[in-house]
Short mmCIF file of C-alpha atoms in Angstrom, two decimals:
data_model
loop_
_atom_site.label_atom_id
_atom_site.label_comp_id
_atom_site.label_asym_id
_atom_site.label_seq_id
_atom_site.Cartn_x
_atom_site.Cartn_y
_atom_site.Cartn_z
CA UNK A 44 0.00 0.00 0.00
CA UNK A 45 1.25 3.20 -0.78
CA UNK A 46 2.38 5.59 1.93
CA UNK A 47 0.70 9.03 1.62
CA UNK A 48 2.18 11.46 3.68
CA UNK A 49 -0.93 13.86 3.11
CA UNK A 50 -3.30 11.33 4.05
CA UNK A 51 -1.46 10.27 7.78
CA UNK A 52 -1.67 14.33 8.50
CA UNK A 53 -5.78 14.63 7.70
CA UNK A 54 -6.06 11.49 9.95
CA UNK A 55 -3.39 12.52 12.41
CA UNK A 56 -5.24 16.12 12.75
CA UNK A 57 -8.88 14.85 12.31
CA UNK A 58 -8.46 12.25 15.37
CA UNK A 59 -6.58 14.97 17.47
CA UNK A 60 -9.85 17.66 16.52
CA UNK A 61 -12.18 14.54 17.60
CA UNK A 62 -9.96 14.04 20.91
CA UNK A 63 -10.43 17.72 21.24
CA UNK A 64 -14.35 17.70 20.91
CA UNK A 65 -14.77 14.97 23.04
CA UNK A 66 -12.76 16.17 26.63
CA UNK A 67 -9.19 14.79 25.40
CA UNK A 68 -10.18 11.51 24.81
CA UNK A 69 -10.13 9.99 20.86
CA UNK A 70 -12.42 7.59 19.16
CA UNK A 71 -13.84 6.49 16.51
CA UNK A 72 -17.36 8.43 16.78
CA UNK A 73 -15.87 11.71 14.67
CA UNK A 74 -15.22 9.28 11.69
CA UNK A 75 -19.50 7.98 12.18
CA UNK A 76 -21.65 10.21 14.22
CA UNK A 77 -24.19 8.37 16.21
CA UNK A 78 -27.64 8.25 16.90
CA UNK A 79 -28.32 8.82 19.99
CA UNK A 80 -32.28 7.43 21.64
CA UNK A 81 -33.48 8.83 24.14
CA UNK A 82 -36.73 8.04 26.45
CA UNK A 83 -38.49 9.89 29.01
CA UNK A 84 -40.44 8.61 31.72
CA UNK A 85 -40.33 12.03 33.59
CA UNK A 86 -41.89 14.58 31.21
CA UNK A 87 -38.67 15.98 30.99
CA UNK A 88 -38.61 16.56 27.57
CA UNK A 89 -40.21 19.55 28.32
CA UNK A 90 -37.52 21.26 29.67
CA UNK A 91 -34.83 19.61 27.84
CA UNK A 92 -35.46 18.92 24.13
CA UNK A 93 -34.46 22.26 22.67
CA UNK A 94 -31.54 21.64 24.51
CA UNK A 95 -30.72 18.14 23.24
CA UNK A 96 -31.07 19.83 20.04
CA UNK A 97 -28.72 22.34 20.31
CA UNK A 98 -26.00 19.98 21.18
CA UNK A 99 -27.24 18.03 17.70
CA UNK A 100 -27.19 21.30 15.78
CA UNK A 101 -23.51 22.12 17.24
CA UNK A 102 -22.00 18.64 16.70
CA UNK A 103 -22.82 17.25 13.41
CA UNK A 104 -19.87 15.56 12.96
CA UNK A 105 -20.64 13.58 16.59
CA UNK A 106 -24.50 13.15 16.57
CA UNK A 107 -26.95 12.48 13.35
CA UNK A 108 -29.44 11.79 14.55
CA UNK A 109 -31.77 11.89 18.20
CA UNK A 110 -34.81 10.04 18.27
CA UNK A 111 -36.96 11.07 21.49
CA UNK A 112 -39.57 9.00 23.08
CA UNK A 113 -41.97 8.98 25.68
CA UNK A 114 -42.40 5.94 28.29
CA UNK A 115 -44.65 5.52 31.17
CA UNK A 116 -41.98 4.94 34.33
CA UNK A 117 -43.47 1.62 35.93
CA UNK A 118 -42.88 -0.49 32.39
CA UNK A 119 -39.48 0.42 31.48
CA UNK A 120 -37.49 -1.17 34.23
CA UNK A 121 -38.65 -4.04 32.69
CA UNK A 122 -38.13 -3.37 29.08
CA UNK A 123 -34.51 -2.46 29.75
CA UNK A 124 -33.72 -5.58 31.79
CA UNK A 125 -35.26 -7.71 29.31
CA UNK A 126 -32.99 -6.05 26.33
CA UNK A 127 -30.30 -6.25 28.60
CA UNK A 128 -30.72 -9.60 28.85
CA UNK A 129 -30.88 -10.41 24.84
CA UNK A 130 -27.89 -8.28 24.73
CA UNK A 131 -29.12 -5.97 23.10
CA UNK A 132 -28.68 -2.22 23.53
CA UNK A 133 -31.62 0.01 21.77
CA UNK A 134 -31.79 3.03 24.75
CA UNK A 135 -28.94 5.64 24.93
CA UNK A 136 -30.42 7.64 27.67
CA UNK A 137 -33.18 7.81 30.28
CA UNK A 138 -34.70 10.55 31.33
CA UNK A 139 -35.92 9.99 34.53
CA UNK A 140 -37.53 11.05 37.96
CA UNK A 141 -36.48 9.21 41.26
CA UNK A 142 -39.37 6.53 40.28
CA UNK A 143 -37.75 4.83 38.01
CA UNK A 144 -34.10 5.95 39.07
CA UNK A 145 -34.50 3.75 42.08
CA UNK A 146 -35.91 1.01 40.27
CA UNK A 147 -33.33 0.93 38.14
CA UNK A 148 -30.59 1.07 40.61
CA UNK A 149 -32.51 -1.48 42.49
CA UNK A 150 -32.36 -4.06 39.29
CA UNK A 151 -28.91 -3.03 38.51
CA UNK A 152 -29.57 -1.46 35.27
CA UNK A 153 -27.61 1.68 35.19
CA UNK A 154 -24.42 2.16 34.09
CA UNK A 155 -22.16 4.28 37.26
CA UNK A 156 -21.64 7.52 36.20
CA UNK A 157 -19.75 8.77 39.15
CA UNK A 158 -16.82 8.28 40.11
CA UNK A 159 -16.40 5.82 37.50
CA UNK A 160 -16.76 8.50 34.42
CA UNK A 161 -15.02 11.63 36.85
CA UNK A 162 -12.42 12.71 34.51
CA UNK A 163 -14.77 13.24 31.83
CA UNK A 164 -17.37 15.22 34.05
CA UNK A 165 -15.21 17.32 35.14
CA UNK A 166 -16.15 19.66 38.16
CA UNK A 167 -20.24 18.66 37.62
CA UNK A 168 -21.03 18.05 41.23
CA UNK A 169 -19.72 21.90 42.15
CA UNK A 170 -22.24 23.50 39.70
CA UNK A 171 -25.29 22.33 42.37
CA UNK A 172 -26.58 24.28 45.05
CA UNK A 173 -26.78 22.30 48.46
CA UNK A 174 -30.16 21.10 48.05
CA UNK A 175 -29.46 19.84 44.47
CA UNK A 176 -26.36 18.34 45.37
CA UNK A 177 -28.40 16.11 48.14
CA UNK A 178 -30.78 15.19 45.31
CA UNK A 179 -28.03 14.06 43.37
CA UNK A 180 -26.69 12.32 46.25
CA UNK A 181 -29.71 10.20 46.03
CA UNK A 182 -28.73 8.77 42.72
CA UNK A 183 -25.43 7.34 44.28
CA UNK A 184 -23.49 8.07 41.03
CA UNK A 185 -26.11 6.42 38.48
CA UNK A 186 -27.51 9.65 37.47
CA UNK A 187 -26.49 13.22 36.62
CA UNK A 188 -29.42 15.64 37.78
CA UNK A 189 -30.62 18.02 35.13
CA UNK A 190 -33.59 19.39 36.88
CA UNK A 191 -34.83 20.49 40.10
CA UNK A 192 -38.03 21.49 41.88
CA UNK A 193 -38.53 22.21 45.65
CA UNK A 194 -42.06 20.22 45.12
CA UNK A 195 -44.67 19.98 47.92
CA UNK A 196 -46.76 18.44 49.17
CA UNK A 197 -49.51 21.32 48.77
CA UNK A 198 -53.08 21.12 48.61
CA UNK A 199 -53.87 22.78 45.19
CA UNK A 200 -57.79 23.89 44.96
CA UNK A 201 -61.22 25.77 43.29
CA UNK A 202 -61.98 28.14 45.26
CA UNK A 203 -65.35 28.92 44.57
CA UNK A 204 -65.94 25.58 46.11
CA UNK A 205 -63.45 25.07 48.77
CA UNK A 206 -63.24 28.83 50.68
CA UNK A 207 -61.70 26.91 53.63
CA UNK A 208 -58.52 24.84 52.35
CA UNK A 209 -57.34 22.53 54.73
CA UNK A 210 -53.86 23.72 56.30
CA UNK A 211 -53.17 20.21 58.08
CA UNK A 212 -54.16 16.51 57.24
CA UNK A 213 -56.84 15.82 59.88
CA UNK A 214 -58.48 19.10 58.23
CA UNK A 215 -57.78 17.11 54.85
CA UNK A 216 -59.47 14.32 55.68
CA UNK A 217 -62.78 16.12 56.82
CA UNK A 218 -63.00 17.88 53.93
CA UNK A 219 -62.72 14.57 52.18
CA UNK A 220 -65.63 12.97 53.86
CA UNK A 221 -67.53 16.10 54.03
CA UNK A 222 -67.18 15.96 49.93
CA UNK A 223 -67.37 12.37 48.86
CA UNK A 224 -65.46 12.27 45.47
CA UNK A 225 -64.36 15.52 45.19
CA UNK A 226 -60.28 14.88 46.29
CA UNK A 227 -58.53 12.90 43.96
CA UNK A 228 -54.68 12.26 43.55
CA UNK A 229 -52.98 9.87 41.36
CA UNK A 230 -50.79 6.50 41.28
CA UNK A 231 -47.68 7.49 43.58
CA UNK A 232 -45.28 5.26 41.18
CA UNK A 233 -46.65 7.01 38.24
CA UNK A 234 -46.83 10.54 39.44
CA UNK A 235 -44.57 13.33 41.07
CA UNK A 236 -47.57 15.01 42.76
CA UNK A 237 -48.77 11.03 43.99
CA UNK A 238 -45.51 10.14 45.20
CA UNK A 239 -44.52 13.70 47.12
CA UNK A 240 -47.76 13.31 48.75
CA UNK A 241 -46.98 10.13 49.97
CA UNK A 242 -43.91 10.83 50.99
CA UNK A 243 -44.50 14.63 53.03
CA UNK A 244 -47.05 12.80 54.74
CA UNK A 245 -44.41 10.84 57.24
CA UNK A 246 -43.03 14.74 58.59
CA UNK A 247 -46.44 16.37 58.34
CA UNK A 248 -48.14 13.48 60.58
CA UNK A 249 -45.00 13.18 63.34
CA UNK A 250 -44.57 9.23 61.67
CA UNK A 251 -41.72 7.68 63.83
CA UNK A 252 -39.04 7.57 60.90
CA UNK A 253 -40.06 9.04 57.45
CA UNK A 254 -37.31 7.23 55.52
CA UNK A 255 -38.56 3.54 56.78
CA UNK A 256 -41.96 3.18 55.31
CA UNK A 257 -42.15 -0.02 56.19
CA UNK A 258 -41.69 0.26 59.59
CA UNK A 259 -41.49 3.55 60.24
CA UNK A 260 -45.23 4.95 58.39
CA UNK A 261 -47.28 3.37 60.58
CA UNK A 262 -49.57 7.21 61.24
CA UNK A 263 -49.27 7.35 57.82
CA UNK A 264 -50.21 4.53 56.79
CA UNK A 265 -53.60 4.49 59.10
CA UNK A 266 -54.12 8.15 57.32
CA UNK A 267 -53.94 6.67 53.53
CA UNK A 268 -56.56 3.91 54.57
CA UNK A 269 -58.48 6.46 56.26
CA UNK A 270 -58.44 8.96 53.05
CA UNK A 271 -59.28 6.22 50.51
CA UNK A 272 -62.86 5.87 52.05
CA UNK A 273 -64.01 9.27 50.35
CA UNK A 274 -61.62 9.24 47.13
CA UNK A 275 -63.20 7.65 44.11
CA UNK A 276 -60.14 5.97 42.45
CA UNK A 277 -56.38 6.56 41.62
CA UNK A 278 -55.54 7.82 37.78
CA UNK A 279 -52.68 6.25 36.37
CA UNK A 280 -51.10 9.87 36.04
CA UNK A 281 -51.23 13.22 37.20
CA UNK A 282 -52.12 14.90 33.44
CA UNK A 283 -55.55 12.68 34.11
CA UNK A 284 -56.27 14.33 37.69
CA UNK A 285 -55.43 17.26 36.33
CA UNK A 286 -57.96 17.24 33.94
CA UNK A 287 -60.56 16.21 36.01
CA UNK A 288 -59.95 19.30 38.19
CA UNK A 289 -59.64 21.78 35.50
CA UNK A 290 -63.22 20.48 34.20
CA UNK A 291 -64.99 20.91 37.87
CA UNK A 292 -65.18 16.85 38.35
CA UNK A 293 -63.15 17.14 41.44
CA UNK A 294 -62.60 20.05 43.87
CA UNK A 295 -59.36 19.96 45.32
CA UNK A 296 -55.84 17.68 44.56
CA UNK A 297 -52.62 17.55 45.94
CA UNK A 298 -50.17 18.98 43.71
CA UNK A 299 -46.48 20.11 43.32
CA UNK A 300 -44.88 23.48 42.28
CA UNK A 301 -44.94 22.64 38.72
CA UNK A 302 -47.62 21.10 37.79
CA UNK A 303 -49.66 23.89 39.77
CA UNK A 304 -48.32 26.54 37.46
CA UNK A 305 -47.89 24.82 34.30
CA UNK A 306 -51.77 23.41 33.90
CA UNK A 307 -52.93 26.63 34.36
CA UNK A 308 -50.73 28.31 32.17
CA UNK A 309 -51.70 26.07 29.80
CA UNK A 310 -55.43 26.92 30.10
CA UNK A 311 -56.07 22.76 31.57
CA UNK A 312 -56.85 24.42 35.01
CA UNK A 313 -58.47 27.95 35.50
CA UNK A 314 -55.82 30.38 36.28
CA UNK A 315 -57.62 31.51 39.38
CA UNK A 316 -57.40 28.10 41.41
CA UNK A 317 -54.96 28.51 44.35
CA UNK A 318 -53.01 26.98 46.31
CA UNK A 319 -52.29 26.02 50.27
CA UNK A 320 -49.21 25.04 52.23
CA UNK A 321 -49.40 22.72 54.88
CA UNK A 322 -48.72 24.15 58.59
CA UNK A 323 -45.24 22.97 59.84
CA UNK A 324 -44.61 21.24 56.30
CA UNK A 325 -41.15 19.93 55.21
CA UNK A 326 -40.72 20.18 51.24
CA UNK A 327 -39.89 17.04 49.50
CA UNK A 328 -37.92 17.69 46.70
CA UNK A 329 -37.74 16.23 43.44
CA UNK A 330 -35.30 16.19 40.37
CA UNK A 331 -34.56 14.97 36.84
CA UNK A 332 -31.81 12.77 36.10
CA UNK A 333 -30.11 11.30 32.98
CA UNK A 334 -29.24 7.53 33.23
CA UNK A 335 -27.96 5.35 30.22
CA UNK A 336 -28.35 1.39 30.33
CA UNK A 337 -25.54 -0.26 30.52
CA UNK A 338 -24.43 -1.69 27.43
CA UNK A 339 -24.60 1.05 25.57
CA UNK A 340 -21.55 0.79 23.09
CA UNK A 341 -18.00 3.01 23.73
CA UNK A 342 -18.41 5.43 20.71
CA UNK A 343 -21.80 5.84 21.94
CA UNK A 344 -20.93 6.63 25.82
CA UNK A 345 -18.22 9.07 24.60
CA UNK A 346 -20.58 10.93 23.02
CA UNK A 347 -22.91 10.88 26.19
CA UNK A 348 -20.51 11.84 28.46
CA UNK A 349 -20.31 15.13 26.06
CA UNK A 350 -24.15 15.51 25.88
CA UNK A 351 -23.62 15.47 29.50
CA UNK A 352 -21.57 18.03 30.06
CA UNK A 353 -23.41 20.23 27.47
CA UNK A 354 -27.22 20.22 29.29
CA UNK A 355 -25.58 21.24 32.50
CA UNK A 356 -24.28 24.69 30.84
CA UNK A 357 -26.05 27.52 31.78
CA UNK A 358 -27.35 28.44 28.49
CA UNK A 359 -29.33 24.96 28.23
CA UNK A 360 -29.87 25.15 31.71
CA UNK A 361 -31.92 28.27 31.11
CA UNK A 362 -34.52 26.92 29.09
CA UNK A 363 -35.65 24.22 31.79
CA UNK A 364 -37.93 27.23 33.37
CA UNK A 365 -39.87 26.16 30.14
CA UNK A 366 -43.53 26.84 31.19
CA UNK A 367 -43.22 26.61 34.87
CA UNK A 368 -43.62 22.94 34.49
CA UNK A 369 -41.19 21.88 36.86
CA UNK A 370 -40.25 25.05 38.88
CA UNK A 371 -38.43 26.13 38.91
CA UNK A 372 -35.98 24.09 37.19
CA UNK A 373 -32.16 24.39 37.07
CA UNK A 374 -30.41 22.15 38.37
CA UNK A 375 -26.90 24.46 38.24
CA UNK A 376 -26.23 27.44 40.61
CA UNK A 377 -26.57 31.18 39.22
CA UNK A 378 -29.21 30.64 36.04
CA UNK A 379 -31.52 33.33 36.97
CA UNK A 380 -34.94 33.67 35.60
CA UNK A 381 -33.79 36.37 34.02
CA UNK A 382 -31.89 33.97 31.82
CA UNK A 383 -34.60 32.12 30.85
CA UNK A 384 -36.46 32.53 27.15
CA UNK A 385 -38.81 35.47 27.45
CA UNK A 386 -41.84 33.19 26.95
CA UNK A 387 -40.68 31.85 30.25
CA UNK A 388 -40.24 35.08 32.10
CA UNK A 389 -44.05 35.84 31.43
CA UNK A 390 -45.01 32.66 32.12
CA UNK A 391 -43.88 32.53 35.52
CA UNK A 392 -44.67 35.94 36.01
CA UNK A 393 -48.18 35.64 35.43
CA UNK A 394 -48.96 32.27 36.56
CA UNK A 395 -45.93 32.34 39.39
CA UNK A 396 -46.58 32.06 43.12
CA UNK A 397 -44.71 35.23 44.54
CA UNK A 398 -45.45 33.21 47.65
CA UNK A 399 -43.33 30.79 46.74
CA UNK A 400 -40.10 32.28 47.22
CA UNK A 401 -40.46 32.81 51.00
CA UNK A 402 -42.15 29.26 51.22
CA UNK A 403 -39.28 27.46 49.98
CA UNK A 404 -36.97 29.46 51.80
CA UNK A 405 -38.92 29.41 55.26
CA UNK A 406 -40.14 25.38 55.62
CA UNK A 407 -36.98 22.88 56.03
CA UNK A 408 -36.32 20.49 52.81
CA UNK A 409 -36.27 16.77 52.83
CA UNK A 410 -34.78 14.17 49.66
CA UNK A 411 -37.08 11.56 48.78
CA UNK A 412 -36.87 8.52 50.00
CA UNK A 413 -33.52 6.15 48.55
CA UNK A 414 -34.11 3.79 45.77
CA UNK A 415 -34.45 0.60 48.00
CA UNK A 416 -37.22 2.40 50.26
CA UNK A 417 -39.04 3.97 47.15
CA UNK A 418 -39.81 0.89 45.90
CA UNK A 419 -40.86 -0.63 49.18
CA UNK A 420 -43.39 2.31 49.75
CA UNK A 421 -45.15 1.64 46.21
CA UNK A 422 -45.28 -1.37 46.88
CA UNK A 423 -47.31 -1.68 49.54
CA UNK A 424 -49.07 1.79 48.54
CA UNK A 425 -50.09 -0.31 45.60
CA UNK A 426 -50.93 -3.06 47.23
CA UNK A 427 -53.23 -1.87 50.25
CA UNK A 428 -54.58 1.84 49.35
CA UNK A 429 -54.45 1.55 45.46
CA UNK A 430 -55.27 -2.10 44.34
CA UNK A 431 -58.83 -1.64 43.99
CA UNK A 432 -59.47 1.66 42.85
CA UNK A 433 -56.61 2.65 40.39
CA UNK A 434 -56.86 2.97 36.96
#
């Protein structure tokens, strides 16, 4: 074969340029750019998409192609274990609440991000604030988180109906016998509003130890049993309970930051329906995380790791204020609001608590329970409050 001194410089300087792109290290993936799939069981895509596509826009020569899909969380643990098994490697990344991050973890389906990819996520766990950085905590190195909302429990509610919200449980659960059917929340393992509920309850009703749910719930526990005598069945999500309140079915829900001020800024729930903190209540957070499978190829996980990096820039951080859908957001330190697209800015402005600010800086905040325990508490949530009335 002939020697061609041109041609070892354009590959010499081509896999050096790749090296460059991808944090030093160099592979194949500049010679094919990938296609990178991508599935959300979080409703993430929401806040992230445009930003996905940005890093696609900016990195032809890396990424061809992302294919986005939409998953419900409870089914995909599954899905990926049984492609696992058949060696077979069709998902890139997850996007995911804790749901399905701690089932995953649980089953052993994640690949370790951290400390096992550190070098090439460089400096990632100093861009969160302290309450993000416990969040991410909670994924023990098997997720990055991308989003974050200081979520509830609150009691969200018409008030044309209801000019009395309840401010503790007890009052909670007279309202809900008083009004048969009108109080409806969803499927905690399918829902962030179902789940935080759950969850707040342990603090809000003194339980002995609200990261034991097994044997530490027992107050709450009683409470669920109690509540499900005057609720008239569990949707599978909280879009479905959201509807049902925006169309005067039901009177009252318990609801999260985000999804109180997106659905009404999307015109699904009037924009006059407030909201009500719980006395004494201790905020449950919530966050976002990308995961990828493992077994997803080299070429393809050098790529990732870049993708990475790239949503957790302030500029794609930014957008995640979307439509107050998961407020209010970023997961990074310093991306003001002011940042944000100006759609967003009158978004929250309009359909913003200002009350929020000094809620979620007065009441103490709490991380969800750890993958293990999360499990444990659907379980038996599904098994002795939800098994005959969800749907």
């Amino acid at each position: 074969m002939a020697f061609s001194r041109r041609g070892f410089w354009q590959r010499t300087l081509g896999a050096l340029a790749c090296a460059a792109v991808l944090g030093g290290v160099a592979t194949g993936a500049c010679a094919a750019p990938v296609t990178l799939n991508i599935v959300d069981v979080a409703g993430n895509l929401a806040l992230t998409q445009k930003g996905f596509e940005a890093f696609r826009d900016k990195y032809p020569d890396l990424v061809s192609k992302i294919t986005f899909t939409n998953a419900p969380a409870p089914q995909l643990p599954g899905k990926i274990k049984a492609m696992q098994a058949a060696g077979r490697s069709d998902i890139d990344i997850v996007l995911t609440g804790t749901d399905a991050l701690a089932a995953g973890i649980q089953q052993n389906l994640w690949q370790r991000l951290l400390p096992d990819y550190s070098a090439r996520l460089p400096g990632v766990l100093d861009k969160y604030a302290p309450n993000v950085r416990a969040m991410q905590e909670l994924s023990k190195g098997y997720g990055l988180t991308v989003t974050f909302m200081p979520a509830g429990p609150l009691v969200e509610y018409n008030p044309a109906k209801v000019p009395n919200p309840p401010k503790t449980p007890a009052e909670l659960l007279a309202w809900c016998k008083a009004n048969p059917g009108k109080l409806i929340y969803a499927r905690p393992a399918n829902s962030g509003p179902g789940r935080t509920f759950l969850m707040g309850l342990p603090y809000l009703l003194g339980d002995k130890d609200p990261h034991d749910p097994v044997k530490g719930w027992d107050k709450t526990w009683a409470f669920l049993k109690e509540l499900d005598t005057c609720i008239p069945y569990y949707p599978g999500g909280t879009s479905a309970v959201m509807k049902e309140l925006g169309e005067g079915s039901r009177d009252m829900t318990l609801t999260v930051t985000g999804w109180d001020i997106n659905p009404r800024a999307l015109g699904i729930v009037p924009a006059a329906f407030r909201i009500q903190a719980f006395d004494h209540m201790t905020w449950v957070n919530d966050a976002h995380y990308m995961v990828v499978p493992k077994g997803v190829p080299k070429e393809k996980m050098d790529v990732i790791l870049k993708l990475i990096n790239f949503m957790l820039e302030p500029a794609q951080q930014a957008l995640t204020y979307d439509d107050g859908y998961f407020y209010p957001g970023p997961a990074v330190k310093d991306v003001p609001i002011t940042s944000a697209p100006a759609k967003s800015q009158e978004v929250i402005v309009k359909y913003g608590r200002p009350e929020y600010r000094k809620m979620i800086a007065d009441f103490p905040h709490a991380v969800p329970l750890d993958a293990t325990a999360m499990v444990a508490a659907f379980q038996k949530w599904d098994a002795e409050i939800g098994a005959q009335k969800s749907k």
